[in-house]
Each structure stands twice: as C-alpha cells, then as structure tokens.
Short mmCIF file of C-alpha atoms in Angstrom, two decimals:
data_model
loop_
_atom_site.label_atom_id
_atom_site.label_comp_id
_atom_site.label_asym_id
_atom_site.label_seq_id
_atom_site.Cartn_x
_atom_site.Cartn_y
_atom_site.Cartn_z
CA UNK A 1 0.00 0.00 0.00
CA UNK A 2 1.53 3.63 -0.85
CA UNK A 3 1.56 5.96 1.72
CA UNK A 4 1.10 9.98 0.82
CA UNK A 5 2.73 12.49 3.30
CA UNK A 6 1.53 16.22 3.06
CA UNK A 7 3.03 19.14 3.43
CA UNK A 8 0.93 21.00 5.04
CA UNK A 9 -2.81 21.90 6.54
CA UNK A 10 -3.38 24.11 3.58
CA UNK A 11 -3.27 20.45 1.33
CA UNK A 12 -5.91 18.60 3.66
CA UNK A 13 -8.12 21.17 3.33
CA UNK A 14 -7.83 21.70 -0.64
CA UNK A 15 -7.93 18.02 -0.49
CA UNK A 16 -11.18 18.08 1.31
CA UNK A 17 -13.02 20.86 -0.09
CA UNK A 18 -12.55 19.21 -3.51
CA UNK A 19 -13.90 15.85 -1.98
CA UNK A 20 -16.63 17.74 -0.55
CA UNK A 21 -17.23 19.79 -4.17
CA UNK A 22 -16.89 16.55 -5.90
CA UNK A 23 -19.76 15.08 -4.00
CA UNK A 24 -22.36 17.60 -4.02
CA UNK A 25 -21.96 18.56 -7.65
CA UNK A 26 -22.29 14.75 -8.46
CA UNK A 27 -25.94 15.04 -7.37
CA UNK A 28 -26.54 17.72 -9.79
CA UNK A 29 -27.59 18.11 -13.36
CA UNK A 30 -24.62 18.85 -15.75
CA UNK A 31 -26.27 22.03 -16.92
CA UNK A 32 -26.97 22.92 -13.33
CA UNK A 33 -23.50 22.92 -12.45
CA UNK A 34 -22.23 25.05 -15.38
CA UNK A 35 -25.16 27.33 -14.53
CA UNK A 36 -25.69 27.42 -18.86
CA UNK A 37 -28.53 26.81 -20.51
CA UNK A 38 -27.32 26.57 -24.16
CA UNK A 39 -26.58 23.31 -26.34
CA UNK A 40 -22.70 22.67 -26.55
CA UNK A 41 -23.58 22.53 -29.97
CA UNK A 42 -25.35 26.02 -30.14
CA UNK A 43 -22.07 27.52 -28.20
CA UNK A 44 -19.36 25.55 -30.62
CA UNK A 45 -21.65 26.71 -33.50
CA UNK A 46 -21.33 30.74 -32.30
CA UNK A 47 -17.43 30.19 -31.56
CA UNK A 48 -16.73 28.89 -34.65
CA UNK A 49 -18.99 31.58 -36.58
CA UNK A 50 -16.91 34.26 -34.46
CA UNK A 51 -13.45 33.40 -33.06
CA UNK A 52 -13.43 36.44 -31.23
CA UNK A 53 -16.71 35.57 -29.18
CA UNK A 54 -15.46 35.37 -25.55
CA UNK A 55 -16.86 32.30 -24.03
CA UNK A 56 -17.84 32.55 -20.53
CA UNK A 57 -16.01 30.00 -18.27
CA UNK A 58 -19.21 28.06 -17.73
CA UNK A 59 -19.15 27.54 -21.52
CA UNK A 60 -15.75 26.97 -21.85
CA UNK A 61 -16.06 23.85 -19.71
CA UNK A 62 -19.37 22.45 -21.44
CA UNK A 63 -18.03 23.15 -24.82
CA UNK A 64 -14.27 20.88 -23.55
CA UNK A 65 -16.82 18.43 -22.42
CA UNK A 66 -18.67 18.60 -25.86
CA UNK A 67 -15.86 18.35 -27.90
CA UNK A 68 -14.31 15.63 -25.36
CA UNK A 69 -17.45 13.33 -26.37
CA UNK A 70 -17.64 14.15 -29.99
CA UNK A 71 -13.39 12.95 -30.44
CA UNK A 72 -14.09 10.44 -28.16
CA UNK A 73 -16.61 8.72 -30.84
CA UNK A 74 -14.18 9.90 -33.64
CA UNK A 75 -11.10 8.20 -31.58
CA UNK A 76 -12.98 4.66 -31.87
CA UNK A 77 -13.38 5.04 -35.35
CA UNK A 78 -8.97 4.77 -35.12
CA UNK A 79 -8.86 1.90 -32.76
CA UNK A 80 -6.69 -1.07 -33.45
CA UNK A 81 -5.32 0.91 -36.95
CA UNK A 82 -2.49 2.40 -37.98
CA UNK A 83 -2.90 6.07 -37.48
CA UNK A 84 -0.86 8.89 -39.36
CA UNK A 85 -1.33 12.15 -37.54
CA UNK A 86 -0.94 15.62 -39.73
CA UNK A 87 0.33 18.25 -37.04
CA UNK A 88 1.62 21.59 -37.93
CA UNK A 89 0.64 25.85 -37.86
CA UNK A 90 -2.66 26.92 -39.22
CA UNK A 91 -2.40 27.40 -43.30
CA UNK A 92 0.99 24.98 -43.51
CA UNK A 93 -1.22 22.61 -45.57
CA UNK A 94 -2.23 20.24 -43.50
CA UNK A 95 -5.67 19.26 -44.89
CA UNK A 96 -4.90 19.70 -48.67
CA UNK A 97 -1.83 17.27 -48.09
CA UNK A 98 -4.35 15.17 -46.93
CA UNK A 99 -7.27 15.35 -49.32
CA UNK A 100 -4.38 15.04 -51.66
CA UNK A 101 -3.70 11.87 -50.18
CA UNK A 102 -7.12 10.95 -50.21
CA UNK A 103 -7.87 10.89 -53.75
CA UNK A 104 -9.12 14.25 -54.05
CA UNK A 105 -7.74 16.19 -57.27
CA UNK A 106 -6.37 19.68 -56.24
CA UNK A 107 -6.49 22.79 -58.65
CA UNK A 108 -4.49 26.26 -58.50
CA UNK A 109 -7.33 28.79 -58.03
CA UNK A 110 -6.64 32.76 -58.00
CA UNK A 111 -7.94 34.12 -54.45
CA UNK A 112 -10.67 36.12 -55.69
CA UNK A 113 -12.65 33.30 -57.10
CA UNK A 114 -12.60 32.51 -53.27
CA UNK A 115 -13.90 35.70 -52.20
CA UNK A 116 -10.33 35.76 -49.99
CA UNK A 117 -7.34 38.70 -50.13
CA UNK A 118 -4.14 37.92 -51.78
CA UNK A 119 -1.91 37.71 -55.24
CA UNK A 120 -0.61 34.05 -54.66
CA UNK A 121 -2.83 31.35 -56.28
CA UNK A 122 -4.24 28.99 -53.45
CA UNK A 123 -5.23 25.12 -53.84
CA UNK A 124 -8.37 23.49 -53.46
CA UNK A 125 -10.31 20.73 -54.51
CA UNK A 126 -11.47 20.70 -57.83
CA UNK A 127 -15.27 21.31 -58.54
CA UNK A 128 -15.15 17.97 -60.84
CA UNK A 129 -12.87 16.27 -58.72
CA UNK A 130 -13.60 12.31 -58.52
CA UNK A 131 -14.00 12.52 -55.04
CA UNK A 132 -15.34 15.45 -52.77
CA UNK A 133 -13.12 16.78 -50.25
CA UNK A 134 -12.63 14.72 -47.66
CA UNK A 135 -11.09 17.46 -44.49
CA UNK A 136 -12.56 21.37 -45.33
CA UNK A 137 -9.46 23.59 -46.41
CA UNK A 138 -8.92 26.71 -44.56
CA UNK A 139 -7.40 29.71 -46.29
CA UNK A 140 -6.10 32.66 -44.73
CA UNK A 141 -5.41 32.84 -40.44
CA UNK A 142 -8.35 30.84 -39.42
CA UNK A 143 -8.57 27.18 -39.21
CA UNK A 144 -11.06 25.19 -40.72
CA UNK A 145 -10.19 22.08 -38.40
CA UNK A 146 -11.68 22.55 -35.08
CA UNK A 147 -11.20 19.40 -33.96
CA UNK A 148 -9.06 16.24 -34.90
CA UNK A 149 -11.03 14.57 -38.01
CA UNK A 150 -10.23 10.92 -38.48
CA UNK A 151 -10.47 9.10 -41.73
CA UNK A 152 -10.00 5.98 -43.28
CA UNK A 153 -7.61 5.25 -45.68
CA UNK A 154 -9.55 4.53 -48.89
CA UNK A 155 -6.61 1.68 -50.10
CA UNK A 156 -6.05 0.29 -46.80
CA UNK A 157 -8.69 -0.49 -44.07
CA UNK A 158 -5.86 -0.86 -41.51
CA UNK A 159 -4.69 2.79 -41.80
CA UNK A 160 -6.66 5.70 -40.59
CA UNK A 161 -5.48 9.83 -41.13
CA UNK A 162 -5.85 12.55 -38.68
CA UNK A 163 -6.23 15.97 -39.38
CA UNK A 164 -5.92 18.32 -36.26
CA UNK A 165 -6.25 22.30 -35.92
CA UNK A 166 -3.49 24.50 -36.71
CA UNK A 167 -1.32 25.69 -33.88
#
C-alpha cells in the first residue's frame, strides 16, 4: 500500500473541499452545475462563426466536455489501426496534403474566385474532382479544423489519417 505524506494543513483542506465539491456537484444536473442553458452545440456553433466571441467560463467547460465526447466517438473510429497524424501551424497545408492523399484532385485557383485577399494562387479541390473533399481547407489565419477529423484510408482499411487544428 503507498503511503502519501503532506506538506501541510493548507493540502488537507484543498484536499477536502474538492472531496466535498466533488460530492455535491455529483448530485446535480450537468447544466446545473455550469449554470448554462445553451446546447454545446449552439455555443461551438457561435465560436466557430466568431473566433473572437469570448466564451464565458461556464461555456468553456461544457463546450471541452462537448468536444471531449464528440473525439471520443471519432477516436474509436482509429482503434486497433495504424494512425498517421498531420500536425503543424494553421495554413501549412495540412488538410490539402491530406485530401491530396485521399484521392481528391487539387487545382491552383486565384484568391478572388474565393472571395479571400491575396496575389498568390491557393489550392483546393477541384469542382469535378472524382472525389469530394474529404477534411474542409482553410485559407487565410483561421482554421477550418476545429477538432481532430479521423479518416480511413480509402486503399487500406488498416490505416486511418488525422487531421488536427493548426497551432
């Protein structure tokens, strides 16, 4: 059996206020705790249509939660495969390496076909591509991966890809 030694008074009683915290929120209602009355869903859907929205901290915890569920089904779809996980900044190129990868066929578009500033030409998935895209590609300073998006490998049922946000 381990035995813990603590440093001090100040640890018991953290230690015991949390047990005590622990307890009675347990008996509560998730919302009820959180003290917010709006769908995760509604909250990630204004976030994502405004990343400046300031989410209180009562949101902030039910949209982790959310997001915690909604990977948690995505991370099943990986288990027992071989995963390849894209990481890197926001606009590096992540998802169009990946559709890329997934069949899609890419095309050199000018930005103003895309409603977007800029001179250089960007790349998306061609209209008449084969296949659709597979992960949305961001262009410009905001993300278009929110959350990690898992896929299967089209060739290999063994192999999954993972496409996470930008840094």
């Amino acid at each position: 059996m381990d035995t813990f030694y603590l440093q001090s008074s100040k640890s018991i009683c953290s230690m015991v206020l949390l047990s005590l915290g622990t307890i009675l929120l347990s008996s509560c209602s998730r919302s009820h705790q959180l003290g917010v009355n709006a769908n995760p869903q509604d909250i990630l859907a204004t976030k994502l249509d405004d990343p400046h929205y300031e989410l209180s901290p009562a949101e902030s915890i039910s949209l982790i939660e959310h997001c915690a569920r909604l990977s948690g089904g995505s991370a099943a779809h990986a288990n027992g495969k071989e995963v390849t996980l894209v990481l890197g900044n926001t606009g590096a190129g992540k998802s169009t390496f990946l559709n890329c990868l997934m069949g899609c066929e890419m095309k050199l578009v000018k930005p103003s076909e895309l409603n977007i500033a800029g001179t250089k030409k960007v790349v998306v998935v061609a209209p008449d591509s084969a296949r659709s895209e597979v992960m949305p590609i961001g262009h410009g300073e905001r993300s278009q991966t929110f959350m990690p998006h898992i896929v299967s490998d089209p060739v290999s049922a063994h192999r999954v890809y993972c496409d996470c946000p930008g840094f």
